[in-house]
XYZ file of C-alpha atoms in Angstrom:
599
model
C 31.389 24.424 18.423
C 31.080 21.631 15.866
C 30.134 18.214 17.186
C 32.437 15.214 16.741
C 31.584 13.253 13.581
C 30.870 9.585 14.323
C 29.918 8.228 10.901
C 30.573 9.245 7.288
C 28.797 7.358 4.515
C 30.324 8.186 1.143
C 28.819 7.116 -2.212
C 27.485 3.858 -0.764
C 26.121 1.279 -3.217
C 24.468 -1.965 -2.063
C 23.181 -4.401 -4.665
C 21.040 -7.530 -4.602
C 21.253 -10.117 -7.364
C 18.373 -12.523 -8.049
C 17.351 -14.527 -11.113
C 20.072 -12.905 -13.189
C 18.848 -9.396 -12.345
C 20.753 -6.853 -10.214
C 18.858 -4.307 -8.122
C 20.567 -1.334 -6.460
C 18.866 -1.247 -3.057
C 21.184 1.610 -2.011
C 22.278 3.768 -4.920
C 25.227 6.108 -4.354
C 24.136 7.797 -1.112
C 26.228 10.025 1.179
C 25.582 11.492 4.643
C 27.283 12.026 8.001
C 26.209 11.591 11.627
C 27.606 13.604 14.561
C 27.644 12.845 18.270
C 24.332 13.751 19.933
C 22.602 14.079 16.534
C 19.560 12.191 15.209
C 19.201 11.559 11.489
C 15.786 10.413 10.314
C 15.607 8.237 7.186
C 12.109 8.109 5.669
C 10.567 6.426 2.654
C 8.244 3.615 1.643
C 9.042 -0.089 1.811
C 11.672 -0.824 -0.829
C 13.136 2.687 -0.744
C 16.443 1.443 0.708
C 16.085 2.572 4.348
C 16.672 -0.798 6.008
C 19.284 -1.794 3.407
C 21.234 1.335 4.395
C 21.068 0.370 8.094
C 22.060 -3.238 7.423
C 24.962 -2.036 5.264
C 26.274 0.075 8.153
C 25.985 -2.970 10.443
C 27.532 -5.247 7.749
C 24.479 -7.520 8.027
C 23.603 -7.638 4.321
C 23.104 -11.352 3.492
C 25.679 -12.448 0.914
C 24.386 -13.901 -1.361
C 22.201 -12.346 -2.697
C 23.325 -8.923 -1.388
C 26.678 -7.161 -1.444
C 28.151 -3.704 -0.818
C 29.682 -2.937 -4.206
C 30.840 0.645 -3.816
C 31.591 3.528 -1.490
C 32.894 3.873 2.057
C 31.399 3.753 5.555
C 33.906 5.551 7.775
C 33.298 4.999 11.500
C 35.220 7.012 14.115
C 35.604 4.427 16.873
C 35.915 4.848 20.637
C 39.665 4.514 20.208
C 39.559 7.561 17.864
C 40.803 5.483 14.936
C 38.696 5.923 11.753
C 37.898 2.577 10.144
C 36.153 1.718 6.866
C 33.389 -0.715 7.790
C 33.139 -1.898 4.166
C 36.689 -3.362 4.190
C 36.858 -4.377 7.870
C 37.626 -8.022 8.640
C 34.682 -10.051 9.995
C 36.337 -10.592 13.405
C 36.954 -6.851 13.792
C 33.393 -6.037 12.711
C 32.025 -8.397 15.367
C 33.868 -6.350 17.999
C 32.100 -3.182 16.820
C 28.641 -4.655 16.207
C 26.528 -4.473 19.357
C 29.403 -2.895 21.250
C 30.011 0.460 19.538
C 27.251 0.385 16.891
C 23.967 -1.135 18.076
C 20.674 -1.728 16.295
C 17.016 -2.029 17.316
C 15.066 -4.042 14.762
C 11.486 -3.431 13.621
C 9.803 -6.529 15.045
C 11.035 -7.324 18.575
C 9.248 -10.691 18.734
C 11.270 -12.054 15.812
C 14.471 -10.360 17.044
C 14.313 -11.950 20.509
C 15.030 -15.655 20.965
C 11.799 -17.318 22.179
C 13.642 -20.046 24.171
C 15.649 -17.654 26.382
C 14.341 -15.250 29.018
C 14.489 -11.510 28.381
C 17.163 -11.116 31.065
C 19.396 -13.892 29.690
C 19.406 -12.307 26.230
C 20.576 -8.921 27.498
C 23.137 -10.632 29.750
C 24.495 -12.502 26.736
C 25.258 -9.214 24.931
C 27.028 -7.836 28.031
C 29.107 -10.993 28.591
C 30.088 -11.064 24.900
C 31.555 -7.547 24.823
C 32.517 -6.770 28.427
C 34.819 -8.464 30.903
C 32.532 -9.199 33.848
C 31.052 -12.073 35.830
C 27.504 -13.399 35.406
C 26.497 -11.718 38.671
C 27.792 -8.352 37.427
C 26.083 -8.869 34.062
C 22.783 -9.559 35.840
C 23.156 -6.386 37.937
C 23.854 -4.372 34.780
C 20.845 -5.930 33.033
C 18.497 -5.048 35.909
C 19.928 -1.501 35.941
C 19.271 -1.243 32.194
C 15.705 -2.504 32.670
C 15.239 0.281 35.218
C 16.790 2.800 32.816
C 14.387 1.894 30.017
C 11.502 2.129 32.512
C 10.376 -1.497 32.422
C 7.888 -2.241 35.222
C 9.018 -4.860 37.769
C 12.514 -5.417 36.241
C 13.162 -8.590 38.297
C 9.940 -10.143 36.991
C 10.657 -9.127 33.367
C 14.163 -10.572 33.706
C 12.679 -14.032 34.292
C 9.989 -13.846 31.605
C 10.135 -15.124 28.043
C 9.409 -12.761 25.105
C 5.881 -14.113 24.550
C 5.007 -13.280 28.177
C 5.501 -9.502 27.825
C 3.679 -6.860 25.763
C 4.891 -5.371 22.467
C 6.022 -2.154 24.146
C 7.881 -4.105 26.834
C 9.598 -6.297 24.208
C 10.750 -3.155 22.435
C 12.168 -1.794 25.707
C 14.057 -5.069 26.208
C 15.527 -4.593 22.709
C 16.527 -1.018 23.599
C 18.134 -2.254 26.844
C 20.089 -4.838 24.824
C 21.199 -2.183 22.328
C 22.275 0.164 25.148
C 24.019 -2.573 27.158
C 27.513 -1.646 25.928
C 26.972 2.142 25.804
C 27.277 2.392 21.982
C 28.387 5.482 20.080
C 25.725 4.931 17.434
C 22.206 3.522 17.803
C 20.347 2.491 14.633
C 16.583 2.158 15.178
C 14.781 0.474 12.262
C 11.018 1.155 12.476
C 11.072 0.609 16.279
C 7.573 2.007 16.880
C 5.642 1.031 13.719
C 3.208 -1.480 15.254
C 2.963 0.153 18.701
C 0.075 2.114 20.205
C 0.465 5.901 19.979
C 0.848 6.150 23.765
C 3.516 3.417 23.871
C 5.168 4.989 20.826
C 5.301 8.350 22.623
C 6.990 6.798 25.675
C 9.526 4.942 23.462
C 10.395 8.202 21.651
C 10.748 10.012 25.006
C 12.972 7.190 26.236
C 15.239 7.402 23.173
C 15.586 11.185 23.612
C 16.483 10.684 27.281
C 19.058 7.964 26.557
C 20.611 10.080 23.822
C 21.052 13.004 26.226
C 22.548 10.741 28.895
C 24.985 8.918 26.596
C 25.564 11.614 23.920
C 25.209 9.049 21.148
C 24.255 9.492 17.505
C 20.957 7.975 16.369
C 19.886 6.828 12.894
C 16.087 6.536 13.109
C 14.338 4.762 10.223
C 10.599 5.060 9.645
C 7.961 5.559 6.944
C 6.107 8.054 9.184
C 7.212 11.682 8.850
C 5.114 12.553 11.913
C 7.390 10.407 14.090
C 10.506 11.897 12.469
C 9.253 15.380 13.370
C 9.204 14.368 17.050
C 12.779 13.111 17.163
C 15.131 14.021 14.309
C 17.531 16.904 13.712
C 18.101 16.108 10.043
C 15.917 14.183 7.579
C 16.888 12.067 4.559
C 14.063 11.116 2.193
C 14.830 7.949 0.209
C 13.130 6.743 -2.963
C 14.223 3.717 -5.017
C 17.601 3.556 -3.268
C 18.480 7.228 -3.712
C 18.340 10.231 -1.372
C 15.901 12.548 -3.155
C 15.895 15.245 -0.485
C 17.691 15.992 2.775
C 17.842 18.893 5.199
C 16.926 19.942 8.720
C 13.601 18.651 9.991
C 12.226 22.220 9.952
C 13.292 22.770 6.315
C 11.726 19.492 5.136
C 8.404 20.080 6.915
C 8.050 23.800 6.170
C 9.203 23.754 2.552
C 9.469 20.271 0.973
C 10.986 20.438 -2.508
C 10.718 16.959 -3.997
C 7.254 15.736 -5.061
C 7.857 12.415 -3.264
C 8.426 14.250 0.048
C 5.262 16.262 -0.533
C 3.359 13.038 -1.138
C 4.623 11.421 2.082
C 3.644 14.504 4.089
C 0.180 14.623 2.498
C -0.549 10.906 3.078
C -0.905 11.260 6.840
C -4.558 11.631 7.910
C -4.972 15.286 8.944
C -6.380 16.042 12.377
C -7.668 19.554 11.762
C -9.778 18.751 8.662
C -12.000 15.928 7.419
C -11.261 14.900 3.829
C -13.233 13.060 1.141
C -10.089 11.009 0.501
C -6.420 11.145 1.444
C -3.833 12.499 -1.000
C -1.267 9.918 -2.115
C 2.237 10.052 -3.560
C 0.680 9.611 -7.027
C -1.035 13.008 -6.635
C 2.388 14.670 -6.614
C 4.456 12.524 -8.989
C 2.990 10.809 -12.031
C 4.661 9.367 -15.108
C 3.813 9.819 -18.768
C 3.640 7.028 -21.361
C 7.427 7.102 -21.766
C 8.064 6.759 -17.991
C 9.111 10.387 -17.429
C 8.005 11.932 -14.155
C 5.377 14.679 -14.282
C 5.670 16.823 -11.166
C 2.664 18.428 -9.495
C 3.803 21.921 -8.457
C 0.969 22.392 -5.939
C 1.781 22.560 -2.238
C 0.584 19.931 0.243
C -1.953 22.392 1.697
C -3.338 23.247 -1.774
C -3.964 19.587 -2.618
C -5.457 18.890 0.819
C -7.733 21.926 0.701
C -9.422 20.689 -2.489
C -10.471 17.499 -0.680
C -11.984 18.997 2.483
C -15.514 17.927 3.503
C -17.555 20.948 4.550
C -19.461 21.012 7.824
C -22.770 21.180 5.908
C -21.894 18.080 3.867
C -21.151 16.165 7.061
C -24.362 17.281 8.809
C -26.476 16.225 5.803
C -24.742 12.838 5.687
C -25.378 12.223 9.378
C -29.042 13.146 9.094
C -29.517 10.312 6.611
C -27.562 7.831 8.744
C -29.240 8.176 12.094
C -32.917 8.142 11.051
C -32.529 4.434 10.184
C -32.962 1.365 12.342
C -29.591 -0.028 13.575
C -28.124 -2.896 11.560
C -26.194 -4.066 14.640
C -27.045 -3.781 18.328
C -24.487 -4.792 20.938
C -26.188 -5.042 24.329
C -24.226 -5.431 27.597
C -21.666 -7.759 26.011
C -19.147 -9.388 28.331
C -16.286 -11.613 27.203
C -14.240 -13.096 30.028
C -11.193 -15.350 29.649
C -10.574 -17.978 32.350
C -7.290 -18.121 34.297
C -6.340 -21.746 34.805
C -3.812 -23.082 37.281
C -2.502 -26.458 38.367
C -1.991 -29.755 36.537
C -5.737 -30.232 35.988
C -6.211 -26.684 34.716
C -8.606 -25.582 37.436
C -10.199 -22.168 36.721
C -9.176 -19.798 39.524
C -10.265 -16.429 38.106
C -11.394 -14.580 34.963
C -9.946 -11.698 32.930
C -12.695 -9.316 31.709
C -11.477 -8.615 28.144
C -14.838 -6.983 27.249
C -16.833 -5.765 30.207
C -20.477 -4.709 29.763
C -20.218 -2.941 26.380
C -23.283 -1.570 24.541
C -23.661 0.408 21.294
C -25.595 0.492 17.991
C -24.255 0.633 14.422
C -26.399 2.111 11.646
C -26.533 1.015 7.970
C -23.850 2.793 5.918
C -22.014 4.007 9.027
C -18.357 3.543 9.925
C -18.008 3.141 13.670
C -14.424 3.463 14.920
C -13.102 1.441 17.870
C -9.933 2.962 19.299
C -7.750 2.266 22.321
C -4.427 0.817 23.404
C -3.431 -2.836 23.016
C -5.279 -4.916 25.581
C -8.276 -2.577 25.798
C -10.611 -5.207 24.272
C -11.066 -3.860 20.719
C -10.123 -7.025 18.839
C -11.884 -9.307 21.335
C -15.066 -7.259 20.898
C -14.836 -7.478 17.088
C -14.373 -11.249 17.195
C -17.150 -11.640 19.762
C -19.570 -9.846 17.415
C -18.629 -12.400 14.743
C -18.926 -15.221 17.307
C -15.307 -16.204 16.587
C -15.049 -15.822 20.363
C -18.140 -16.747 22.352
C -19.539 -14.017 24.634
C -19.811 -14.676 28.372
C -22.981 -12.611 28.650
C -25.044 -10.056 26.740
C -26.798 -9.931 23.397
C -25.777 -9.383 19.752
C -28.598 -8.414 17.398
C -27.840 -8.265 13.644
C -30.484 -6.945 11.275
C -33.188 -7.442 13.920
C -32.206 -11.040 14.725
C -30.577 -12.174 17.985
C -27.473 -14.095 16.881
C -25.973 -14.578 20.351
C -26.935 -18.229 20.698
C -27.730 -19.438 17.164
C -26.196 -22.754 16.044
C -22.961 -23.311 14.139
C -24.549 -23.918 10.721
C -26.813 -20.886 10.987
C -23.886 -18.722 12.115
C -21.692 -19.933 9.270
C -24.403 -19.011 6.766
C -24.660 -15.569 8.383
C -20.924 -14.942 7.980
C -21.584 -14.360 4.283
C -23.152 -11.063 5.397
C -20.608 -10.209 8.121
C -16.943 -10.363 7.086
C -13.660 -9.467 8.796
C -10.361 -8.106 7.447
C -7.541 -9.053 9.825
C -4.498 -7.035 10.865
C -1.780 -9.174 9.294
C -2.631 -10.066 5.686
C 0.266 -12.516 5.390
C -0.819 -14.726 8.290
C -4.484 -14.577 7.226
C -3.703 -15.906 3.730
C -2.774 -19.557 3.188
C 0.772 -19.515 1.727
C 0.121 -22.783 -0.126
C -2.779 -21.599 -2.261
C -2.947 -18.982 -5.011
C -4.761 -15.673 -4.805
C -7.557 -17.032 -6.995
C -8.081 -20.017 -4.681
C -8.038 -17.793 -1.586
C -10.800 -15.584 -2.999
C -12.849 -18.375 -4.595
C -12.822 -20.697 -1.573
C -15.398 -18.752 0.509
C -17.529 -18.369 -2.643
C -17.519 -22.155 -3.034
C -18.357 -22.712 0.652
C -21.373 -20.391 0.441
C -22.475 -21.480 -3.033
C -21.966 -18.082 -4.659
C -22.625 -18.392 -8.425
C -23.220 -21.720 -10.130
C -19.736 -22.910 -11.104
C -16.022 -22.089 -10.962
C -16.009 -20.542 -14.455
C -18.496 -17.891 -13.304
C -16.592 -17.510 -10.021
C -13.318 -16.942 -11.915
C -14.922 -14.099 -13.891
C -16.180 -12.627 -10.617
C -12.731 -12.912 -8.967
C -11.051 -11.163 -11.913
C -13.625 -8.373 -11.651
C -13.039 -8.037 -7.888
C -9.245 -7.981 -8.330
C -9.659 -5.165 -10.822
C -11.921 -3.364 -8.335
C -9.215 -3.393 -5.646
C -6.598 -2.164 -8.157
C -4.903 -5.520 -8.701
C -3.941 -6.924 -12.115
C -5.485 -10.024 -13.697
C -1.929 -11.431 -13.955
C -1.997 -11.766 -10.144
C -4.698 -14.452 -10.374
C -2.316 -17.443 -10.192
C 0.319 -15.954 -7.885
C 0.989 -16.847 -4.241
C 0.843 -14.492 -1.211
C 4.650 -14.316 -0.782
C 4.928 -12.736 -4.248
C 3.166 -9.548 -3.126
C 3.967 -6.523 -0.979
C 2.143 -5.887 2.310
C -0.229 -3.398 0.709
C -1.052 -5.786 -2.144
C -1.717 -8.630 0.302
C -4.128 -6.420 2.222
C -5.943 -5.668 -1.055
C -6.239 -9.434 -1.621
C -7.812 -9.807 1.840
C -10.254 -6.998 0.991
C -11.061 -8.767 -2.294
C -11.717 -12.002 -0.389
C -14.169 -10.186 1.900
C -15.866 -8.541 -1.112
C -16.330 -11.885 -2.888
C -19.311 -12.766 -0.673
C -20.985 -9.381 -1.214
C -21.291 -8.750 2.561
C -23.354 -6.034 4.199
C -21.126 -5.540 7.248
C -17.301 -5.611 7.490
C -15.105 -5.472 10.591
C -11.657 -4.050 9.792
C -9.328 -5.152 12.604
C -6.125 -3.041 12.535
C -6.182 -3.592 8.780
C -3.685 -0.804 7.942
C -1.521 -0.609 11.086
C 1.532 -2.360 9.571
C 1.448 -0.528 6.207
C 3.532 2.415 4.969
C 1.681 5.722 5.274
C 1.457 6.014 1.478
C 0.077 2.464 1.076
C -2.135 3.027 4.129
C -3.658 6.078 2.419
C -4.419 4.029 -0.714
C -6.088 1.238 1.292
C -8.147 3.682 3.394
C -9.306 5.450 0.226
C -10.197 2.083 -1.311
C -12.274 1.087 1.740
C -14.195 4.371 1.557
C -14.760 4.036 -2.211
C -16.085 0.488 -1.761
C -18.342 1.658 1.063
C -19.976 4.227 -1.225
C -20.250 1.796 -4.146
C -21.601 -1.220 -2.255
C -23.264 0.519 0.718
C -21.168 -1.308 3.315
C -21.283 -0.751 7.050
C -17.922 -0.855 8.845
C -16.569 -1.287 12.329
C -13.043 0.071 11.990
C -10.668 -1.044 14.761
C -7.321 0.692 15.287
C -4.969 1.997 17.961
C -4.265 5.024 15.731
C -6.754 7.754 16.592
C -5.861 9.870 13.536
C -6.776 6.990 11.190
C -9.987 6.244 13.113
C -10.975 9.917 12.997
C -10.485 10.017 9.209
C -12.524 6.851 8.619
C -15.299 7.103 11.206
C -18.636 8.817 11.567
C -18.733 7.996 15.278
C -15.977 6.785 17.556
C -15.864 4.443 20.560
C -12.876 4.885 22.889
C -12.152 1.724 24.908
C -10.035 1.165 28.019
C -9.634 -2.079 29.977
C -12.658 -3.694 28.345
C -15.039 -0.789 28.960
C -16.243 2.163 26.887
C -14.606 5.389 28.033
C -16.286 7.664 25.524
C -18.622 7.347 22.524
C -19.873 9.986 20.111
C -19.179 11.948 16.925
C -15.561 11.377 15.833
C -14.789 15.078 15.269
C -16.454 16.091 18.519
C -14.456 13.552 20.551
C -11.197 14.712 18.953
C -11.925 18.432 19.409
C -13.559 18.184 22.848
C -12.538 14.960 24.626
C -14.342 14.460 27.924
C -12.155 11.807 29.545
C -8.493 12.021 30.594
C -7.711 8.761 28.806
C -8.991 10.162 25.479
C -6.972 13.341 26.026
C -3.883 11.181 26.599
C -4.472 9.276 23.334
C -4.890 12.518 21.390
C -1.819 14.182 22.921
C 0.303 11.141 22.003
C -0.390 11.434 18.247
C 2.743 12.639 16.371
C 1.321 15.710 14.632
C 4.384 17.010 12.762
C 3.261 20.635 13.124
C 5.888 23.361 12.658
C 5.321 24.851 16.133
C 5.923 21.404 17.710
C 9.091 20.877 15.641
C 10.465 24.290 16.658
C 9.643 23.610 20.319
C 11.432 20.235 20.149
C 14.492 21.877 18.563
C 14.565 24.597 21.232
C 14.234 21.984 23.978
C 17.128 19.973 22.561
C 19.352 23.081 22.333
C 18.654 23.778 26.002
C 20.223 20.425 26.932
C 23.378 20.946 24.848
């Protein structure tokens, strides 16, 4: 029996006009969504995924954006089909949040920082439902229980900054579910979350869908996540749908080169590669701009890049006969808990608790674990951006634990860090050239700014940026380009050791693959040593020679990256590995069979 159709998008066109130029963000797309069905929309940033969602919600900012063509037919709870495109604003407000709800990508910017989590969900209930404040509070607490928030009464009273990323996302889901919508649109709801938190959010969305029989539009750049959740997949590229079908069809036999590229970009777990395939390996353009399609399959391209076991053994033999470049000995970093008007210290939180390991020249050591496990604190403690409570840090044979400020600043020329968010780590008021030249000036690299400018242009070229970018500002670049600028800034001092702190976690999988390949190329060219910090075990496994798994400030497991993945010793490591969305055909078929059993 055919399911009731909830949404029909027909020949939708959404345009943005800026500086006299019109861009079709959504270009003549059509699809339908049925009750109980999940449609996955995938593609890179700028492909039109979010613009499609915002068009359905009638949240396109006008100006500069406008829906200029097509229909969005919604079959409402009253069984009256309405065209969202032509609906009056007052009628759209009755639907938005009530019958069609949306979870946005970044919960911290979607939640109001001056209201408690409970008040914000209550507000949505009071707006759309006839009930008292007491009833709204009861419903909110029930929703917090439904989305499996710990201590719902406590979360109700907390402000957004007082809860974790996963908890904020659950609050957003509770708000979206508060009026029992027919359609839930989830725009990149798990992008910046740990794999374990991501897995629980995906499980939660499956459970809520079964309970409420709603349709879900799930937007992401990660095909692995789509494989876990979706029934149908739409692949978008430059505003168009280039391929659509069932999740099994798309994963088992992708037709469009762009889809093949997205599938190939994900770091594989069963093989170790010299470099990751990218979208460009499957679709290139000639001098006239015509696309040249690579007819090879994803597995054929991947197989050409595999590192043999012998190659890896020979590489490791060279690494581990050397003296360590970094020795971390029994490091502890505790944060004080202060209470009272005078800020009296009442206790300490052990962010890093008695951690020891060595890093060898030319090695990439991966640090992996959930948010709050101490990864970032450990990286910043090594750099003395956070002072250690106890222990010893030895770099290149010298104890740097207690050296003075001036000596440490001079040493930072040799030890650099690439932060997670490239936008917040670049000064928006200065150009790219100034951002890269500034540390060179501080450390007296080269004799004058003319020589430094030549060096900056060379470095920009090395990280695949154009010389025309020299005088531009950070806001004029995409996320991937900004991360390349941050890499260029680190390279400018010719360091020996680089700490990469979640440096690709917020990037599209295709851009992520390019940046990871770039980091590995630079490592070979300049003989860098890396500590690579991430919550994504698949990325850490691709990048690392050895891996450190952290939990609650302590080391759970340390050893060869492949060995830890294939034969994890600790339950926590097994949990991390099992939470990775693998996108394998057997898993997709099992998920489809499981869903059919509930229908």
